[in-house]
Coordinates of C-alpha atoms and ligand atoms in Angstrom, one line a residue:
M1 CA -30.1 -12.6 18.5
E2 CA -33.3 -12.3 16.5
Q3 CA -35.1 -11.3 19.7
S4 CA -32.7 -8.3 20.0
L5 CA -33.8 -6.9 16.6
S6 CA -36.9 -4.8 16.1
E7 CA -39.3 -6.1 13.5
A8 CA -38.3 -3.2 11.1
I9 CA -34.6 -4.2 11.4
R10 CA -35.3 -7.9 11.1
S11 CA -37.3 -7.3 7.9
S12 CA -34.3 -5.6 6.3
L13 CA -32.4 -8.9 6.6
H14 CA -33.3 -11.8 4.3
E15 CA -31.7 -14.4 6.6
I16 CA -29.4 -14.7 9.6
H17 CA -26.9 -17.5 9.3
V18 CA -25.3 -18.7 12.6
H19 CA -22.3 -21.0 12.4
D20 CA -20.3 -22.8 15.0
L21 CA -17.1 -22.5 13.1
V22 CA -16.2 -20.9 9.7
D23 CA -13.0 -19.8 8.1
S24 CA -14.1 -16.2 8.0
T25 CA -17.6 -14.7 8.1
N26 CA -16.5 -12.2 5.5
L27 CA -15.5 -15.1 3.2
Q28 CA -18.8 -16.8 3.9
A29 CA -20.6 -13.6 2.9
L30 CA -18.6 -13.4 -0.3
R31 CA -19.4 -17.0 -1.1
L32 CA -23.1 -16.2 -0.7
L33 CA -22.7 -13.3 -3.1
E34 CA -20.9 -15.6 -5.6
S35 CA -23.7 -18.1 -5.3
G36 CA -26.2 -15.5 -6.6
V37 CA -27.7 -14.1 -3.4
R38 CA -29.0 -10.6 -4.1
D39 CA -30.5 -9.6 -0.7
N40 CA -29.1 -8.6 2.7
H41 CA -27.8 -11.4 4.8
L42 CA -26.1 -11.5 8.2
I43 CA -23.5 -14.2 9.0
V44 CA -22.5 -14.8 12.6
A45 CA -20.0 -17.4 13.9
N46 CA -18.9 -18.6 17.3
A47 CA -15.3 -19.1 16.0
Q48 CA -13.3 -18.4 12.9
S49 CA -10.3 -20.4 11.7
S50 CA -8.9 -17.7 9.3
G51 CA -10.4 -14.4 10.5
R52 CA -9.4 -11.6 8.2
G53 CA -8.1 -8.2 9.4
R54 CA -7.3 -5.0 7.6
R55 CA -4.1 -4.7 5.5
G56 CA -3.8 -8.5 5.1
R57 CA -3.6 -9.2 8.9
N58 CA -5.2 -12.1 10.7
W59 CA -8.0 -11.6 13.2
L60 CA -7.6 -14.0 16.1
S61 CA -11.0 -15.6 16.6
P62 CA -11.1 -18.3 19.3
A63 CA -14.4 -20.0 20.1
Y64 CA -16.8 -17.9 22.2
S65 CA -14.1 -15.2 22.8
G66 CA -15.4 -12.6 20.5
L67 CA -18.2 -11.4 18.2
Y68 CA -17.5 -12.4 14.6
M69 CA -20.1 -11.2 12.1
S70 CA -20.5 -10.0 8.6
L71 CA -23.3 -8.1 7.0
L72 CA -23.8 -8.6 3.2
Y73 CA -25.5 -5.5 2.3
F74 CA -26.8 -4.3 -1.1
F75 CA -26.9 -0.6 -1.6
P76 CA -30.0 0.6 -3.5
A77 CA -28.4 2.0 -6.7
T78 CA -30.7 5.0 -6.7
R79 CA -29.7 6.0 -3.1
L80 CA -26.0 5.5 -3.3
H81 CA -24.2 8.8 -3.0
A82 CA -22.3 9.7 -6.1
K83 CA -18.5 10.1 -5.7
G84 CA -17.8 13.6 -4.4
A85 CA -16.0 16.1 -6.6
D86 CA -13.0 15.3 -4.4
N87 CA -13.2 11.7 -5.4
T88 CA -14.0 10.4 -2.0
H89 CA -15.5 6.9 -2.3
P90 CA -18.9 6.5 -0.7
Y91 CA -17.8 3.5 1.2
Q92 CA -15.3 5.6 3.1
G93 CA -18.1 7.3 5.1
L94 CA -19.8 3.9 5.5
S95 CA -16.7 2.5 7.2
L96 CA -16.7 5.3 9.7
V97 CA -20.5 5.1 10.3
T98 CA -20.0 1.4 11.1
A99 CA -17.3 2.3 13.7
L100 CA -19.8 4.8 15.3
S101 CA -22.4 2.1 15.5
V102 CA -20.1 -0.4 17.2
F103 CA -18.9 2.4 19.6
D104 CA -22.5 3.2 20.6
A105 CA -23.3 -0.4 21.3
L106 CA -20.2 -0.8 23.5
R107 CA -20.2 2.4 25.4
D108 CA -22.4 1.2 28.3
F109 CA -19.9 -1.6 29.1
C110 CA -16.7 0.4 28.8
P111 CA -14.9 3.2 30.6
D112 CA -14.7 6.8 29.3
S113 CA -11.4 5.9 27.5
L114 CA -13.5 4.2 24.8
G115 CA -12.7 6.0 21.5
L116 CA -12.3 5.8 17.8
K117 CA -9.1 5.7 15.6
W118 CA -9.5 6.6 12.0
P119 CA -10.8 5.1 9.9
N120 CA -12.7 2.5 11.9
D121 CA -11.0 1.1 14.9
V122 CA -12.7 1.1 18.3
L123 CA -10.2 1.4 21.2
V124 CA -10.3 1.5 24.9
D125 CA -7.4 2.7 26.9
H126 CA -5.6 3.1 23.5
R127 CA -5.9 -0.7 22.9
K128 CA -8.0 -2.2 20.2
L129 CA -11.4 -3.6 21.3
A130 CA -13.1 -3.9 17.9
G131 CA -12.1 -3.9 14.2
I132 CA -14.1 -3.5 11.0
L133 CA -13.2 -4.8 7.6
L134 CA -15.2 -3.7 4.5
E135 CA -14.9 -5.8 1.4
I136 CA -16.5 -4.4 -1.8
R137 CA -17.4 -6.2 -5.0
T138 CA -18.6 -4.8 -8.3
I139 CA -21.5 -6.5 -10.0
T140 CA -23.5 -5.1 -12.8
D141 CA -26.4 -3.0 -11.6
C142 CA -25.9 -3.7 -7.9
F143 CA -23.6 -2.5 -5.2
P144 CA -22.8 -5.2 -2.6
V145 CA -20.5 -4.6 0.4
V146 CA -19.5 -7.0 3.1
I147 CA -19.2 -5.3 6.5
G148 CA -17.2 -7.5 8.8
I149 CA -17.2 -6.7 12.5
G150 CA -15.0 -8.3 15.2
V151 CA -15.3 -7.4 18.9
N152 CA -13.0 -8.9 21.5
L153 CA -15.2 -10.2 24.3
N154 CA -13.3 -12.6 26.5
L155 CA -9.6 -12.9 25.8
S156 CA -7.2 -14.3 28.4
P157 CA -3.8 -12.5 29.0
S158 CA -2.1 -15.4 27.1
Q159 CA -4.5 -15.0 24.1
R160 CA -3.9 -11.3 24.1
S161 CA -0.1 -11.8 24.1
K162 CA -0.4 -13.7 20.8
I163 CA -1.6 -10.5 19.1
D164 CA 1.3 -8.3 18.0
R165 CA -0.3 -5.0 19.0
P166 CA -2.0 -3.6 22.1
V167 CA -5.5 -5.2 22.4
S168 CA -8.3 -5.1 25.0
A169 CA -11.3 -7.3 25.5
L170 CA -14.7 -6.5 27.1
N171 CA -14.0 -8.9 30.0
E172 CA -11.5 -6.4 31.3
W173 CA -14.2 -3.8 31.7
S174 CA -17.5 -5.5 32.2
D175 CA -18.4 -8.2 34.8
P176 CA -20.7 -9.9 34.0
L177 CA -20.2 -9.7 30.2
P178 CA -23.3 -8.7 28.2
A179 CA -24.9 -11.7 26.4
S180 CA -23.2 -11.9 23.0
E181 CA -26.5 -12.3 21.1
M182 CA -27.8 -9.1 22.7
L183 CA -24.7 -7.2 21.9
A184 CA -24.7 -8.5 18.3
G185 CA -28.4 -7.5 17.9
Q186 CA -27.7 -4.1 19.4
I187 CA -24.8 -3.4 16.9
M188 CA -26.9 -4.6 14.0
S189 CA -29.8 -2.4 15.0
L190 CA -27.6 0.7 15.3
L191 CA -25.8 -0.1 12.1
L192 CA -28.8 -0.7 9.9
T193 CA -30.5 2.4 11.2
N194 CA -27.3 4.5 10.7
I195 CA -26.9 3.1 7.1
E196 CA -30.4 4.3 6.3
H197 CA -29.5 7.7 7.6
Y198 CA -26.2 7.7 5.7
L199 CA -27.9 6.7 2.5
R200 CA -30.3 9.6 2.9
D201 CA -28.0 12.3 4.1
G202 CA -24.4 11.2 3.5
F203 CA -21.6 11.4 6.2
A204 CA -22.0 15.1 7.0
P205 CA -24.5 14.6 9.9
F206 CA -22.2 12.1 11.5
R207 CA -19.0 14.2 11.3
T208 CA -19.2 16.1 14.6
C209 CA -20.1 13.0 16.6
W210 CA -17.2 11.0 14.9
N211 CA -14.7 13.8 15.7
S212 CA -15.8 14.0 19.3
R213 CA -14.8 10.4 19.8
D214 CA -11.5 10.5 17.9
I215 CA -8.8 9.8 20.4
Y216 CA -6.1 11.5 18.2
L217 CA -8.0 14.7 17.3
G218 CA -5.7 17.7 17.6
T219 CA -2.6 15.5 18.3
E220 CA 0.5 14.8 16.2
V221 CA 0.1 11.6 14.3
T222 CA 1.9 9.6 11.6
I223 CA -0.1 8.2 8.7
D224 CA 1.3 5.1 7.1
N225 CA -0.4 4.3 3.7
D226 CA 2.2 1.7 2.5
R227 CA 3.7 4.2 0.0
Q228 CA 4.7 6.9 2.4
Q229 CA 4.6 8.1 6.0
L230 CA 3.1 11.6 6.6
V231 CA 3.5 13.4 9.9
G232 CA 1.1 16.2 11.0
K233 CA -1.6 17.3 13.3
S234 CA -4.9 15.4 13.0
M235 CA -7.7 17.9 12.4
G236 CA -10.5 15.3 12.4
V237 CA -12.5 14.1 9.5
D238 CA -14.3 16.1 6.8
T239 CA -17.9 15.8 5.6
N240 CA -16.9 12.7 3.5
G241 CA -15.0 10.9 6.2
A242 CA -11.5 11.7 4.9
L243 CA -8.9 12.6 7.6
L244 CA -7.6 16.1 7.5
L245 CA -3.9 16.3 8.4
Q246 CA -2.1 19.7 9.0
T247 CA 1.4 19.1 7.8
S248 CA 4.4 21.5 7.4
D249 CA 3.4 21.7 3.6
G250 CA -0.3 22.5 4.3
E251 CA -3.5 20.5 4.8
E252 CA -3.7 17.0 3.3
R253 CA -6.8 15.0 2.9
I254 CA -6.1 11.4 3.7
S255 CA -8.3 8.6 2.2
G256 CA -6.4 5.5 3.1
G257 CA -3.8 4.3 5.5
E258 CA -3.3 3.7 9.2
V259 CA -2.9 6.3 12.0
F260 CA -0.1 6.0 14.6
P261 CA 0.7 8.4 17.4
S262 CA 3.6 10.4 16.2
L263 CA 7.0 9.4 17.6
R264 CA 8.0 13.1 17.4
S265 CA 5.3 14.1 19.9
A266 CA 5.8 11.0 22.1
A267 CA 9.6 11.2 22.4
G268 CA 10.6 14.6 21.1
V269 CA 12.3 13.1 18.0
V270 CA 11.5 13.2 14.4
Q271 CA 10.3 9.9 13.0
Q272 CA 12.4 8.5 10.2
Ligands
BTN301 C1 -9.2 -5.0 11.5 O1 -8.1 -5.5 11.2 O2 -9.3 -4.1 12.3 C2 -10.5 -5.6 11.0 C3 -10.9 -6.9 11.7 C4 -12.2 -7.4 11.3 C5 -12.5 -8.8 11.9 C6 -13.9 -9.3 11.6 S1 -14.3 -10.7 12.5 C7 -15.7 -10.9 11.5 C8 -15.3 -10.6 10.1 N1 -14.8 -11.8 9.5 C9 -13.5 -11.7 9.2 O3 -12.8 -12.5 8.7 N2 -13.0 -10.4 9.6 C10 -14.1 -9.6 10.1

C-alpha cells in the first residue's frame, strides 16, 4: 500500500505494520501506545481473530475478506480544538470526518445508494459496508487516538448471514474488486488530508457535505443511547458533528447513541 500514498502522506506516518493475523488492529495500536510509541503508526491486517465493533460488538474479520486497519494518531496539542461551549468533544467531529473519508474512497465502486448513518457508519442499500471505531486514551501532554476502520470487501452470503444485522460487501457491487492495498492507501490519503483540514478549521466546513450523504436526513428516526430511546425527525448534524433531532419537546442535540429508522414512520405505530 505504500505505493498508493503520496510522499507527503507517507511522511506523516512513522511506520506501517502489516500483519497476516492479529486479534484486533485497534488492540495492536493500543499495545504500541502502551509500549511507549509517540508517533503516528498504521496497523493493517489480513485477518482479525477478535475484531472489535462499536458498543461492545464483534467485527467479523475473515482472512482477505475485508480491510482491517487502525491509525494510531497523535493530535498536536496546540492544534486540538478546545471543547465547544456546548461541551461537544473534539473527537466527535473526527469520527464523522473519518466516515466521510471512507465514503469518498468507496464511492467509485458503489451505486448511488451509498450513504452515511450518524455517527460514522457507511451503508449501501441501507446495509452496512464499513464501520469505524475510535478509541481514545489520555496521556500527559499528548492526545492519542486509535481510528479503526473495517470495510467488508468479499463476504459470501453464508458469512453475511452470521452477522446479526443487514450487511453488504464490495463484491456485491464491484467486479473486479479494487486491490485492497490501493483502497487502503486511498482511504488513508483522504483521511490524513481531512484530519489536517479538521485540525485547522474544525468540523464546520465538512457539515454540508456530511448532511448531503446522510441517508436519514429529514426522516423520522429513533436514537438509542443505552439509557433511553428518543424519537424525532433527523435534522442533520451541527457544526460540531452532534445530531440535531426535532422531537415533540423541541430540538435535542445528540452526542452519542445509535440511529434506527423509526418504527412509527415505517409501520404507522409508535415505538415502545
Ligand atoms: C462498528 O461497529 O461499526 C465499528 C467496526 C470497526 C471495525 C474495525 S476493523 C479494524 C479495526 N480493528 C478492530 O478491532 N475494529 C476496527
